XYZ file of C-alpha atoms in Angstrom:
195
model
C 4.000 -116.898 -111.122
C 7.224 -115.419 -110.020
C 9.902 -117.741 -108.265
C 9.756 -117.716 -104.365
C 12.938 -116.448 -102.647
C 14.409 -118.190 -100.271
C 14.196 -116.526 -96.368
C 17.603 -115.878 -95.702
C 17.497 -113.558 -99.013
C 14.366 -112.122 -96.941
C 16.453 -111.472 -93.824
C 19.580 -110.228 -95.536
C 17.708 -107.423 -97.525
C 15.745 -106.162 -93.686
C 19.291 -106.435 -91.862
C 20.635 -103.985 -94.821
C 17.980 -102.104 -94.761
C 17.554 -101.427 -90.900
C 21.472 -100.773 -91.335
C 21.403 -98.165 -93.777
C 18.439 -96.421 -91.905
C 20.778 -96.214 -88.784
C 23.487 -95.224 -90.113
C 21.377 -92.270 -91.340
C 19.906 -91.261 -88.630
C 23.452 -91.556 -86.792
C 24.889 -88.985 -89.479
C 21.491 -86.579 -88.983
C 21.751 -86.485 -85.471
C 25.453 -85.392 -85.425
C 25.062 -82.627 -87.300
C 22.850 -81.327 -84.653
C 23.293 -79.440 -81.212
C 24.717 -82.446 -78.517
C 22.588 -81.981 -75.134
C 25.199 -81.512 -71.864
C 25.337 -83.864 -69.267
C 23.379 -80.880 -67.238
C 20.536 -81.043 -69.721
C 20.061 -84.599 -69.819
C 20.161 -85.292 -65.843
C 17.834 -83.549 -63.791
C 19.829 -81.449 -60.825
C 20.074 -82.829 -57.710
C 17.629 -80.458 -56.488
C 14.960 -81.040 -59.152
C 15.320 -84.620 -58.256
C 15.317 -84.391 -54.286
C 12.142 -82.058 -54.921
C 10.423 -84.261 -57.455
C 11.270 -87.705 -55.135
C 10.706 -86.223 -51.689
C 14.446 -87.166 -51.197
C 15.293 -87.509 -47.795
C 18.649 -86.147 -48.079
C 17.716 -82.628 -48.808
C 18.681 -80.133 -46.097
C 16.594 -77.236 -45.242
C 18.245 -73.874 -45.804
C 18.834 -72.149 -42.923
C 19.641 -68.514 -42.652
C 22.986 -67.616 -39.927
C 22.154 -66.306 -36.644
C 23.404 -63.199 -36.399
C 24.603 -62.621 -32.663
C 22.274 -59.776 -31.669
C 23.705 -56.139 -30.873
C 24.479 -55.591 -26.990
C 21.658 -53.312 -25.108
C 21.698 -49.721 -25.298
C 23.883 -48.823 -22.463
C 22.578 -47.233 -18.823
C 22.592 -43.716 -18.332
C 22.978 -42.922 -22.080
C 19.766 -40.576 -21.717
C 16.281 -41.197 -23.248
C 14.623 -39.917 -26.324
C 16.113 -39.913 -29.449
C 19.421 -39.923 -29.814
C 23.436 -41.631 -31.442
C 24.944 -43.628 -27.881
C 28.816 -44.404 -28.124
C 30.293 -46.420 -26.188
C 34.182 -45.601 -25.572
C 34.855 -48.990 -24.128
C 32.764 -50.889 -26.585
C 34.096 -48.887 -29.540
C 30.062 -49.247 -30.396
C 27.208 -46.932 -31.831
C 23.898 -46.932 -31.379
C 20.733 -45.218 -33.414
C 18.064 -45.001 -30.022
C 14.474 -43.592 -31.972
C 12.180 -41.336 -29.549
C 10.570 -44.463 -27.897
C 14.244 -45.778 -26.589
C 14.520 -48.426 -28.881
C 17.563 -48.766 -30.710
C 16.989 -49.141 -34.654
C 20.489 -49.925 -35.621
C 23.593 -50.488 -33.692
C 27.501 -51.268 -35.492
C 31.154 -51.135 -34.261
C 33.670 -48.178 -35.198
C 37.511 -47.544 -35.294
C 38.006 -44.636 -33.066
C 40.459 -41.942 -33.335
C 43.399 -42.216 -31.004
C 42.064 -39.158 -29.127
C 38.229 -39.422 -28.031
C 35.826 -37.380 -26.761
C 35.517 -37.061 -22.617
C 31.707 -39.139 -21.786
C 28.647 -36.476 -21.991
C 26.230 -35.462 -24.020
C 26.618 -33.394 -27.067
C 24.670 -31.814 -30.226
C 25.482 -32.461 -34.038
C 27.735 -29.500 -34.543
C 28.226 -29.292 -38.325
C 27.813 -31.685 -40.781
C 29.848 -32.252 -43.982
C 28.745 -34.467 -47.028
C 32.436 -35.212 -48.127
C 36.203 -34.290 -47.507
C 39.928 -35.722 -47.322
C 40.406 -36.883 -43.487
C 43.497 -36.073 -41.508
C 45.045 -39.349 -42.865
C 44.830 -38.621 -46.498
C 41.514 -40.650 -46.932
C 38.750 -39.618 -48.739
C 35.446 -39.721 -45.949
C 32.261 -38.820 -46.341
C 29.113 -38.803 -43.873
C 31.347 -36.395 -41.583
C 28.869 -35.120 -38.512
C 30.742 -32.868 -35.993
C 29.866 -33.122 -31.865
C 32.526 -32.537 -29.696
C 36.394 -31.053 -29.887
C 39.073 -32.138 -27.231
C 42.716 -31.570 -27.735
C 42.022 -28.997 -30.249
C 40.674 -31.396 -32.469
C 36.968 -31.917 -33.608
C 35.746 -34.895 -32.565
C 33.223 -36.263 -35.794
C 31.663 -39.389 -37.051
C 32.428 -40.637 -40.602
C 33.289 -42.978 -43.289
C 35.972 -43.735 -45.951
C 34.363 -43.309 -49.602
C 35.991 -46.469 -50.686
C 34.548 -48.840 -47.518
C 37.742 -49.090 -45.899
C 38.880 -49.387 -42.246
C 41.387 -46.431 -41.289
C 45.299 -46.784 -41.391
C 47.120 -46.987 -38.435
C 47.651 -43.367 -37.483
C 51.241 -42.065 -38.282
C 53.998 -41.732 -35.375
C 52.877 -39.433 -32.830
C 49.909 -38.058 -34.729
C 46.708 -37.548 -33.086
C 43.139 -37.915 -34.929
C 39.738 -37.779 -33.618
C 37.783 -38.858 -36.266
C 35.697 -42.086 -35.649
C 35.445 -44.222 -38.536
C 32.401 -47.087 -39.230
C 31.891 -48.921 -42.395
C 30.069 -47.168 -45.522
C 26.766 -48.634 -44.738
C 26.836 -47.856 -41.092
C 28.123 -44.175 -42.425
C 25.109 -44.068 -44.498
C 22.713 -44.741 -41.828
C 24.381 -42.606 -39.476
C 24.345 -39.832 -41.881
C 20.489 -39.865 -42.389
C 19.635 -40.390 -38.743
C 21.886 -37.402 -37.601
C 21.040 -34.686 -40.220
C 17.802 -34.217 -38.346
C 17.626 -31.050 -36.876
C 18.129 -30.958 -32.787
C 20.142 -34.835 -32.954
C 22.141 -35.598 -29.505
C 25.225 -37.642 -29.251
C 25.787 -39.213 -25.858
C 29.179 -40.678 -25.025
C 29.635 -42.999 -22.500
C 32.406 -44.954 -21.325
């Protein structure tokens, strides 16, 4: 019968044991990709969704401060409104309802109030400041200068004209140009300008 050992023997061998199979695992795991602080803790919205936190806020979209009414006497049916005094267009569909309304940078000479037709259009050109426009749509001439809608190609608002130099053009961001564009190719489109 083989010799008992005594328990400390016992213990010594598990503690070396339990070591060694630490140690191990320590050495496997390093070689291995290390999870981010990220990956380990949920986000806080995970966690406010998953809890029912009461903390989380509701997202809520900015007002946008809706576009003054199309103004009195500008007509009826379809047609572009601008507003001299409001520096302000408006796209007014055949019911009277305006579809899309935006803020220009007139010219430093603009048209007398009245109503007038889309004269000519032109897709692109370089303005009488040296900027590249596009979206150009012709109504009226005063000072023998045409009086025409448009935008820069590159989105931008128009220099300050030079010394003593009259324009006419009326400028409106590229988006606004874009819209504009579309709504007064169609044939028989009026422009009424009020003050």
């Amino acid at each position: 019968m083989p010799a008992r050992l005594p328990s400390w023997v016992w213990v010594t061998g598990l503690t070396a044991g339990a070591t060694v199979a630490v140690v191990a695992l320590a050495l496997q795991a390093d070689k291995g990709p290390h999870p981010t602080a990220a990956a380990v803790r949920p986000s806080a919205s995970a966690s406010a969704g998953a809890h029912g936190s009461a903390h989380a806020k509701p997202k809520t979209k900015p007002k946008t401060p809706a576009a003054p009414a199309v103004p009195d006497a500008s007509g009826t049916g379809r047609r572009v409104v601008y507003s001299l005094g409001q520096k302000r267009v408006w796209l007014v569909d055949a019911s009277d309802k305006a579809t899309r309304s935006f803020t220009v940078w007139p010219g430093s000479v603009s048209p007398d109030p009245g109503t007038f037709a889309i004269s000519k259009t032109l897709a692109s050109t370089t303005g009488s400041d040296g900027v590249q426009i596009e979206h150009i749509l012709y109504f009226a001439a005063k000072s023998g200068l045409s009086v025409a809608f448009s935008n820069a190609v590159d989105g931008s608002s128009p220099p300050p004209p030079a010394d003593g130099k009259q324009t006419a053009g009326i400028r409106m961001h590229k988006e606004d140009g874009a819209a504009l564009w579309t709504f007064g190719t169609e044939p028989n489109t009026k422009v009424t300008v009020v003050n």
